[in-house]
Short mmCIF file of C-alpha atoms in Angstrom, two decimals:
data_model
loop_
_atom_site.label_atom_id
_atom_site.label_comp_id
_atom_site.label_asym_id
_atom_site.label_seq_id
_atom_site.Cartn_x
_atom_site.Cartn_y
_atom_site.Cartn_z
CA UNK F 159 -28.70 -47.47 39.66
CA UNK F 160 -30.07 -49.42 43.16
CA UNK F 161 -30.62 -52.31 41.09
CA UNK F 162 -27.13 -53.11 39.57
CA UNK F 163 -26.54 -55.93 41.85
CA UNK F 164 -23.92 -58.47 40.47
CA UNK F 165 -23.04 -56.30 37.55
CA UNK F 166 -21.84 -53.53 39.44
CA UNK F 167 -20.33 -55.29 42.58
CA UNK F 168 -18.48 -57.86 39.60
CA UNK F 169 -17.48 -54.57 38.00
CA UNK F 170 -16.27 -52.96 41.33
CA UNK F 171 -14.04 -55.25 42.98
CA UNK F 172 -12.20 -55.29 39.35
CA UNK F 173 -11.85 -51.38 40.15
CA UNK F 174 -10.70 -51.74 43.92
CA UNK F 175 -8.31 -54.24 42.99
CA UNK F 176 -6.73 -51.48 40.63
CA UNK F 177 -6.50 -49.13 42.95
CA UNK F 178 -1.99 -49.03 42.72
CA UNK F 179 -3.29 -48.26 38.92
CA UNK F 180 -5.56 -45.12 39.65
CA UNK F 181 -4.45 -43.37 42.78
CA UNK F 182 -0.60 -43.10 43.99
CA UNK F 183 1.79 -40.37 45.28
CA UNK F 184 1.28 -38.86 42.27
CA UNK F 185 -2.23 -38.20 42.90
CA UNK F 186 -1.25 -37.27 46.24
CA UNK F 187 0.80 -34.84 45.54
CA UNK F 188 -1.46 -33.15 42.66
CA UNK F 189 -4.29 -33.03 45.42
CA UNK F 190 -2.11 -31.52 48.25
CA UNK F 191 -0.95 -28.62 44.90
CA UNK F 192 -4.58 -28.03 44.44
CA UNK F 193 -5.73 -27.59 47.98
CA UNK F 194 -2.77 -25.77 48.86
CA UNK F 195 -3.74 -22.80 46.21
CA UNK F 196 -7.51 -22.76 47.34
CA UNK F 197 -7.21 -19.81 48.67
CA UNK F 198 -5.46 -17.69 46.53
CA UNK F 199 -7.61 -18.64 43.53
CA UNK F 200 -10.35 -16.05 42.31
CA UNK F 201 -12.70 -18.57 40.57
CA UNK F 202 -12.39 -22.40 41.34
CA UNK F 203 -14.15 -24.40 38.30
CA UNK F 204 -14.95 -27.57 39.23
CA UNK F 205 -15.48 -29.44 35.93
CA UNK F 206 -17.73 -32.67 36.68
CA UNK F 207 -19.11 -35.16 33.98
CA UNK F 208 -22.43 -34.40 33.06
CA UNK F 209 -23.51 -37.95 32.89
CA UNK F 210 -22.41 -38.99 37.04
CA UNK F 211 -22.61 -35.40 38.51
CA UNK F 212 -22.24 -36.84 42.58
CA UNK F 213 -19.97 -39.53 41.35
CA UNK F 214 -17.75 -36.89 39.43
CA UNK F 215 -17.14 -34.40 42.58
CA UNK F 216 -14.25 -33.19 43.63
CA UNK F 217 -14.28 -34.21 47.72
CA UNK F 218 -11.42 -31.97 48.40
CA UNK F 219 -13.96 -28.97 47.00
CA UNK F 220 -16.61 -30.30 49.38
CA UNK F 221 -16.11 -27.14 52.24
CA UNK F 222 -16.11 -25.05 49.06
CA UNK F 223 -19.61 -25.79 48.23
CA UNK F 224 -21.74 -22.26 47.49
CA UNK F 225 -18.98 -20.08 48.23
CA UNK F 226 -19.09 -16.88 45.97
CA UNK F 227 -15.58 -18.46 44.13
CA UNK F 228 -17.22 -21.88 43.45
CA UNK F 229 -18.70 -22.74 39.78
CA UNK F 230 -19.77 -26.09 39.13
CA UNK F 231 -19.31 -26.87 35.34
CA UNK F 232 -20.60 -30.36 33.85
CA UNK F 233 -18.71 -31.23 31.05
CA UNK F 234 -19.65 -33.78 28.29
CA UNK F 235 -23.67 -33.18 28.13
CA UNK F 236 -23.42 -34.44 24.40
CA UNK F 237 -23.24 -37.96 26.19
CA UNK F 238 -25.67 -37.13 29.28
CA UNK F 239 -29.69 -37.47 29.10
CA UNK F 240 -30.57 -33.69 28.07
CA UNK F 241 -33.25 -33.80 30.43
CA UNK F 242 -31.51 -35.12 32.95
CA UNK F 243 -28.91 -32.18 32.55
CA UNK F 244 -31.08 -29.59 33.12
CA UNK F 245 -32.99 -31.23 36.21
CA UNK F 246 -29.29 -31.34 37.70
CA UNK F 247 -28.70 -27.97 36.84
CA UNK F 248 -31.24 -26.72 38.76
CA UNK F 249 -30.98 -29.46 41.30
CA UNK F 250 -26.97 -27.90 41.80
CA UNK F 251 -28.06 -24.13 41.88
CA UNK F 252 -31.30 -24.69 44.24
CA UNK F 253 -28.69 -26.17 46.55
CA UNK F 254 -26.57 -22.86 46.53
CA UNK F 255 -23.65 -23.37 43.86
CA UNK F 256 -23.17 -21.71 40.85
CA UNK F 257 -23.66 -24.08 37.30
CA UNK F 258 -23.32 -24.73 34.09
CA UNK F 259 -23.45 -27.27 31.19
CA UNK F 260 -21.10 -27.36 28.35
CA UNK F 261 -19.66 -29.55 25.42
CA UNK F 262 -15.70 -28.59 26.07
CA UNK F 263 -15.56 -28.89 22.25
CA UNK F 264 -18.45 -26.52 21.13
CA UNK F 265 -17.30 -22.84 20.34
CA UNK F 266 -20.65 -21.38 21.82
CA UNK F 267 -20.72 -23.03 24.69
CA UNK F 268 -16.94 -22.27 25.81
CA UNK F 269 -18.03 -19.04 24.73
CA UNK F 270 -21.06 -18.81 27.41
CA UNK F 271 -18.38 -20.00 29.77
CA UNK F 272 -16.21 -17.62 29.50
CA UNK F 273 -19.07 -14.94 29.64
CA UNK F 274 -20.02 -16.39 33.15
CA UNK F 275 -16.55 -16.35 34.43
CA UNK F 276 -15.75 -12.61 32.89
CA UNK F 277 -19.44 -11.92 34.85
CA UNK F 278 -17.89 -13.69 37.88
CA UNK F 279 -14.49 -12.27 38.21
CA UNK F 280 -15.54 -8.29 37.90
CA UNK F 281 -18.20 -9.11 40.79
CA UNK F 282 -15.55 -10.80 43.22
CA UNK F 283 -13.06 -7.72 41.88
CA UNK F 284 -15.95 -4.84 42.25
CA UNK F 285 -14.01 -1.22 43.23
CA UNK F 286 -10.99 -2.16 40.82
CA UNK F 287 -10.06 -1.14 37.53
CA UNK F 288 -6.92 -2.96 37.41
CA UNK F 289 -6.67 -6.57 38.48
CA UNK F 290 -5.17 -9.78 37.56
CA UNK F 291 -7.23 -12.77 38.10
CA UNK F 292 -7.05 -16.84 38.47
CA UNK F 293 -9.47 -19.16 37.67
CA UNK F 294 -8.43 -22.74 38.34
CA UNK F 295 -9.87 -25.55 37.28
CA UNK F 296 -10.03 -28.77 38.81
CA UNK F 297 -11.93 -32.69 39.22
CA UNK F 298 -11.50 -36.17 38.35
CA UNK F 299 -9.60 -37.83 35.68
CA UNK F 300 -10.67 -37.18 32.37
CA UNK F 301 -13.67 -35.15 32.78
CA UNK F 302 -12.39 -32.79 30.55
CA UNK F 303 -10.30 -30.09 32.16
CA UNK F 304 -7.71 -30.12 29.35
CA UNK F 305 -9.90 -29.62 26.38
CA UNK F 306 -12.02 -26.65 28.31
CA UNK F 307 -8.72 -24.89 29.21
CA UNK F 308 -8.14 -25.30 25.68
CA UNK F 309 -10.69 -24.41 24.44
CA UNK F 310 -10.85 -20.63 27.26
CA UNK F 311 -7.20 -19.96 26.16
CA UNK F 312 -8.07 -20.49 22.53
CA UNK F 313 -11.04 -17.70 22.87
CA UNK F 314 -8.82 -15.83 24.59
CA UNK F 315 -5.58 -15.69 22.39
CA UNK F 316 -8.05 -14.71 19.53
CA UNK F 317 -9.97 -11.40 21.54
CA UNK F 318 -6.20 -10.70 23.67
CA UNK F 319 -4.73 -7.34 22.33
CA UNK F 320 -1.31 -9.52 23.37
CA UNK F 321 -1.35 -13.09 21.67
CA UNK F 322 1.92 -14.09 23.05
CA UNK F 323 2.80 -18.29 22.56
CA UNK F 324 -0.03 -20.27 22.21
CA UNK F 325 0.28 -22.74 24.46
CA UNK F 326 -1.88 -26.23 24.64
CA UNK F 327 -2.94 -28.26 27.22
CA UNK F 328 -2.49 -31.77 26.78
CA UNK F 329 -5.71 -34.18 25.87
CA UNK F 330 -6.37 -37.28 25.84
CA UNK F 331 -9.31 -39.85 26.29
CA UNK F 332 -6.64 -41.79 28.58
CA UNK F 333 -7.27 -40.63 32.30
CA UNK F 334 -4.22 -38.83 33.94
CA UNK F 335 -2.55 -37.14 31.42
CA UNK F 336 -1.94 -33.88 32.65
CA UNK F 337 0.49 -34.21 35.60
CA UNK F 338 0.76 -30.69 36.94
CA UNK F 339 -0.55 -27.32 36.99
CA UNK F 340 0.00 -25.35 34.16
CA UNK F 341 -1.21 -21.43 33.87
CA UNK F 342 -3.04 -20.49 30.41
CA UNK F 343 -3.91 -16.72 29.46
CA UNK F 344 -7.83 -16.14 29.05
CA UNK F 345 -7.64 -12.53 28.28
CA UNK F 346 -5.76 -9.42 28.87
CA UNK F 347 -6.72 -6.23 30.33
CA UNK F 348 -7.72 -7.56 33.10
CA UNK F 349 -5.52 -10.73 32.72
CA UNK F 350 -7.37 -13.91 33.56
CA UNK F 351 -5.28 -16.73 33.76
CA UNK F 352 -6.55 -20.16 33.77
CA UNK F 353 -4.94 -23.34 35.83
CA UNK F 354 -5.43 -26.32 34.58
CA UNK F 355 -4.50 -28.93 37.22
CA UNK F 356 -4.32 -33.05 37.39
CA UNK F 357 -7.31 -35.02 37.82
CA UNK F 358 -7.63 -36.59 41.21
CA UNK F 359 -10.13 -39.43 42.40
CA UNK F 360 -10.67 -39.71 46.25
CA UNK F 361 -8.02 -42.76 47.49
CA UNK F 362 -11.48 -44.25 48.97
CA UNK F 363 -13.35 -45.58 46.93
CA UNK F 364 -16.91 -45.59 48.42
CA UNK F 365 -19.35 -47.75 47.17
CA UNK F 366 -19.11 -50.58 43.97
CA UNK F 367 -21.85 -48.32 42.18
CA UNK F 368 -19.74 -45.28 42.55
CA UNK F 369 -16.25 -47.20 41.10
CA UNK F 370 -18.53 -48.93 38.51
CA UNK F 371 -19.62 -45.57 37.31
CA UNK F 372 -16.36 -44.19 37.22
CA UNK F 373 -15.14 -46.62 34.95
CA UNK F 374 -18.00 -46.51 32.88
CA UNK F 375 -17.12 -43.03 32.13
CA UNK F 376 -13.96 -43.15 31.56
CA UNK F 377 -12.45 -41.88 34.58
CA UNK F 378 -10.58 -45.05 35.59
CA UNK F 379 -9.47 -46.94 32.77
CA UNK F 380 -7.72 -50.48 32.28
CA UNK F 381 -7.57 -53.37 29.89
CA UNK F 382 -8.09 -56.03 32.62
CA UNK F 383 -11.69 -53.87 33.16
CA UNK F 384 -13.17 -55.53 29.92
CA UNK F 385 -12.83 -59.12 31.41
CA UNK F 386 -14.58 -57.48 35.01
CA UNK F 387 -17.75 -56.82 33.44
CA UNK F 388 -17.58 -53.24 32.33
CA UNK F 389 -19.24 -53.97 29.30
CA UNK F 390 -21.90 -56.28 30.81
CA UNK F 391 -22.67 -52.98 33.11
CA UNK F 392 -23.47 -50.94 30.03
CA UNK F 393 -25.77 -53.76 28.68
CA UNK F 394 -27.43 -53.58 31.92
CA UNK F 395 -27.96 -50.01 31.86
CA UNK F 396 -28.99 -49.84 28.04
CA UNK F 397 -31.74 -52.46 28.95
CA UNK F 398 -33.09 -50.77 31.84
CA UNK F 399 -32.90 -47.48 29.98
CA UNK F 400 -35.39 -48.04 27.65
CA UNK F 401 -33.11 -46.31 24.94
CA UNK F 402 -33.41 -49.22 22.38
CA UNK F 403 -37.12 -48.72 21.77
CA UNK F 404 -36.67 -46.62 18.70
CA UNK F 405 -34.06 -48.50 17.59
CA UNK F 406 -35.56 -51.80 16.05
CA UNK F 407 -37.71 -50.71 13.28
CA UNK F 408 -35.16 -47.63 12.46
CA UNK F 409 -34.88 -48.28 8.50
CA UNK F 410 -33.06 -45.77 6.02
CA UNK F 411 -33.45 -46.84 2.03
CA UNK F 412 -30.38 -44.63 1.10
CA UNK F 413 -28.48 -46.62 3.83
CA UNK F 414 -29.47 -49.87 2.64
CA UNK F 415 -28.42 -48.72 -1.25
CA UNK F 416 -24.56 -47.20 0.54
CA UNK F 417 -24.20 -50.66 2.47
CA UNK F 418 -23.64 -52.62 -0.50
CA UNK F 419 -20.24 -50.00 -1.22
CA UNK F 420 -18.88 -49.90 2.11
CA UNK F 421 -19.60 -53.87 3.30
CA UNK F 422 -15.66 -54.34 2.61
CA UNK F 423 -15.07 -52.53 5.76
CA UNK F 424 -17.14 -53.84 8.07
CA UNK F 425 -15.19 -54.20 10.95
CA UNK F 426 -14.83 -50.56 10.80
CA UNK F 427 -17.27 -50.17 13.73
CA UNK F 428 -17.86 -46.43 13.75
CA UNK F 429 -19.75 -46.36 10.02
CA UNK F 430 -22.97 -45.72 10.26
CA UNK F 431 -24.19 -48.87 8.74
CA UNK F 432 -22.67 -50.50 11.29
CA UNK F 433 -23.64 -48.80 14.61
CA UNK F 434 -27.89 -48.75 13.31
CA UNK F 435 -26.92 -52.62 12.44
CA UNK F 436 -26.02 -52.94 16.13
CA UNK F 437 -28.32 -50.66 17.37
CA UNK F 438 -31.18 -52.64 16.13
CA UNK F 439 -29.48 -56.26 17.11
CA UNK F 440 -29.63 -55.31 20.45
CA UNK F 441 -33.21 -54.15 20.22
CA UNK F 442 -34.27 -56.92 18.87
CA UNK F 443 -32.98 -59.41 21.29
CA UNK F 444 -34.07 -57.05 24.26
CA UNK F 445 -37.94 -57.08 22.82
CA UNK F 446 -37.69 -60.64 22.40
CA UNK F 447 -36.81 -60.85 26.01
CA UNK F 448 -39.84 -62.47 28.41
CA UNK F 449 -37.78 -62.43 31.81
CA UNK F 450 -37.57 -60.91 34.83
CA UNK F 451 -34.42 -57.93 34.26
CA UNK F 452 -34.55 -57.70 38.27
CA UNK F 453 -33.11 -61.36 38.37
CA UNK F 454 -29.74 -61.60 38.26
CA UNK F 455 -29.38 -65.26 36.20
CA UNK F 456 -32.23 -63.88 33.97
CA UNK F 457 -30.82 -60.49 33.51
CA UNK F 458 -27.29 -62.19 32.47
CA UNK F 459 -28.65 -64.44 29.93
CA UNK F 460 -30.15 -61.38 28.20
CA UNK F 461 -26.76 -60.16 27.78
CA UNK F 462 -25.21 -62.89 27.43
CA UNK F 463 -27.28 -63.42 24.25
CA UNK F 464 -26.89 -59.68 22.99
CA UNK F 465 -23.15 -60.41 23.23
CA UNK F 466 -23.11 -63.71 20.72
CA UNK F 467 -25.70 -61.49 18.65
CA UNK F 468 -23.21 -58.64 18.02
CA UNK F 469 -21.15 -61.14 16.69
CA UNK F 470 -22.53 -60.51 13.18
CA UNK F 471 -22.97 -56.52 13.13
CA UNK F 472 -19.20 -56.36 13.80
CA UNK F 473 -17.84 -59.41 11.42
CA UNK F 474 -16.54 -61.42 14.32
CA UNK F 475 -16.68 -65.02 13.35
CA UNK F 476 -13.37 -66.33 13.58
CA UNK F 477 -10.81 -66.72 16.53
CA UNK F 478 -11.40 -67.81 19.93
CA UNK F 479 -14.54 -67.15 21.96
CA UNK F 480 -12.11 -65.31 24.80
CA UNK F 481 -11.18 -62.57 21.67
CA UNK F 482 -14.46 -62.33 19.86
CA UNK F 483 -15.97 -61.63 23.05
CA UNK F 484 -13.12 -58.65 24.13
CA UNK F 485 -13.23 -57.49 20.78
CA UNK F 486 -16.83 -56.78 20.70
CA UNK F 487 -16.45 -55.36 24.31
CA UNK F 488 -14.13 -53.50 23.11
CA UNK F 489 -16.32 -51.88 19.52
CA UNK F 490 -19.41 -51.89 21.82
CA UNK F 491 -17.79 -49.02 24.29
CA UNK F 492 -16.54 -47.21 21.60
CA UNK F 493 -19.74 -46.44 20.29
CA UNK F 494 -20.95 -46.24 23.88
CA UNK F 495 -18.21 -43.65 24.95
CA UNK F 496 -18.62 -41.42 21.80
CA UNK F 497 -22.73 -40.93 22.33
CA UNK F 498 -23.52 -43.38 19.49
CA UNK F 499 -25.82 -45.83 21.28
CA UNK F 500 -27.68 -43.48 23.52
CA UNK F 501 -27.20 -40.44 26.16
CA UNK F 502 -26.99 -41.70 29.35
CA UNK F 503 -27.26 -40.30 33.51
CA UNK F 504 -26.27 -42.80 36.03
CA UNK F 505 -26.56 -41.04 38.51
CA UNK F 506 -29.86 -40.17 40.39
CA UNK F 507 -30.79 -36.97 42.66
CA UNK F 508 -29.04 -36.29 45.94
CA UNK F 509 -28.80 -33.77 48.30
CA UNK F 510 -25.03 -34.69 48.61
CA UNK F 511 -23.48 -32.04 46.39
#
């Protein structure tokens, strides 16, 4: 991501100037909770997003790094590169730390999750046959910490001899939701509980790339973000990506023959018909592009055509150009945020774990 330039600086100082919006006494307190009970955790799970694994740490984790309590779990590979996963994978154990991938909403892989931690907990508890453990998870905003404690406590009320109240954890797509920590049973005999705690983001923040790719994920999100270029940043990194090239002469005849039935709701932008119909609009205009994507002016026309294009995929052809253009910004990261136009990694290797 070296090459963002204008679209992630643009996109940045729109972040920075949120900062009252992301990071408060609130957060300081959660942060000072979390470090505070460090220690006295058995298992710390730090749950990162798959698709910005550096950009997703937890800083206050950072003297944690390889110790025997520390596992690394990136959340969300549904909407990371697959290959890109499993390079960091390997990348994040080489370096000393514990890891895993999961989809927080896939049975199996919550399963294999709680396998590793079960694994985990009897080797830090070796010697006792009677223990009561903690695992406690913490990261950022909306990485997913909810929906995995979930999703451990729901495996666990099912295979617990003792179902007790079933108690949820609250999720949301909306960033700072849960505001404090909460225990959830994972099992008994042993009894594992699990912490879910609020998401915190560093009151620093570092770089424009790193608070552009934060908000590209989801992990800071405002209105006001849409009119500071978030969705020009996506453009930029679909048309570097190379994603689009299968997307253009994608044709399905049983499609074409359902279109006709469903055209009534067009500005339903999660059917089918409608995401390949975009898909292919911006493929098109990309191929058709002859410029230079490493020059700024050049690079922003591109979009800036790919923007009026998407006009027709959605059914946007009345109202002002100010609301056509946030309301495709607005369908565009939909389908962005829920996998539809590609799986994306933004960030690239490091040995800054």
């Amino acid at each position: 991501m070296a090459r963002s330039g204008c679209f992630s600086r643009r996109l940045g100082v729109a972040v920075r100037e949120l900062k009252g919006a992301w990071y408060g006494r609130h957060m300081a307190a959660s942060e000072r909770a979390i470090v505070d009970r460090l220690p006295i955790v058995d298992v710390v799970l730090e749950i990162r997003d798959a698709r910005i694994p550096i950009t997703s740490a937890f800083w206050s984790l950072k003297r944690w790094f390889g110790s025997s309590k520390h596992v690394i779990v990136l959340n969300k590979v549904d909407l990371a590169d697959r290959s890109s996963t499993e390079d960091w994978m390997k990348h994040i154990m080489q370096q000393g730390c514990a890891c895993c991938a999961v989809n927080s909403h896939k049975k199996d892989n919550i399963k294999e999750l709680s396998i590793v931690l079960r694994d985990k907990i009897r080797e830090l508890k070796s010697g006792q046959d009677s223990y009561t453990a903690t695992v406690m998870l913490v990261g950022i905003p909306n990485v997913g910490k909810s929906a995995i404690a979930n999703s451990l406590h729901e495996i666990g009320r099912i295979h617990a001899e003792e179902k007790g109240r079933h108690r949820h954890a609250v999720v949301s797509t909306f960033p700072g939701e849960t505001k404090d920590i909460t225990a959830y049973k994972m099992q008994s005999h042993p009894s594992i509980y699990v912490l879910d705690t609020p998401g915190v983001l560093s009151p620093i923040v570092a770089t424009d790339d790193y608070a552009s790719k934060l908000a590209l994920t989801g992990a800071i999100k405002d209105s006001t973000l849409q009119d500071g270029g978030l969705v020009e940043f996506f453009l930029f990194v679909l048309n570097f990506s190379g994603k689009y090239n299968s997307w253009e002469d994608s044709d399905d005849r049983a499609e074409l023959v359902s279109q006709k039935k469903i055209r009534k709701h067009h500005s339903d932008h999660t059917n089918d018909v409608i995401v390949k119909d975009v898909r292919r609009t911006l493929a098109k205009i990309r191929h058709s592009f002859n410029g230079d994507l490493e020059k700024e002016d050049e690079h922003g026309k591109l979009i800036e055509s790919q923007l009026v294009a998407l006009q027709k995929p959605f059914g946007l052809h009345c109202g002002s150009v100010g609301d056509r253009n946030r309301a495709i910004a607005s369908k565009l990261l939909d389908l962005y945020w829920t996998g539809r136009l590609g799986h994306y990694t933004l960030d690239t290797f490091s040995n800054d774990l």
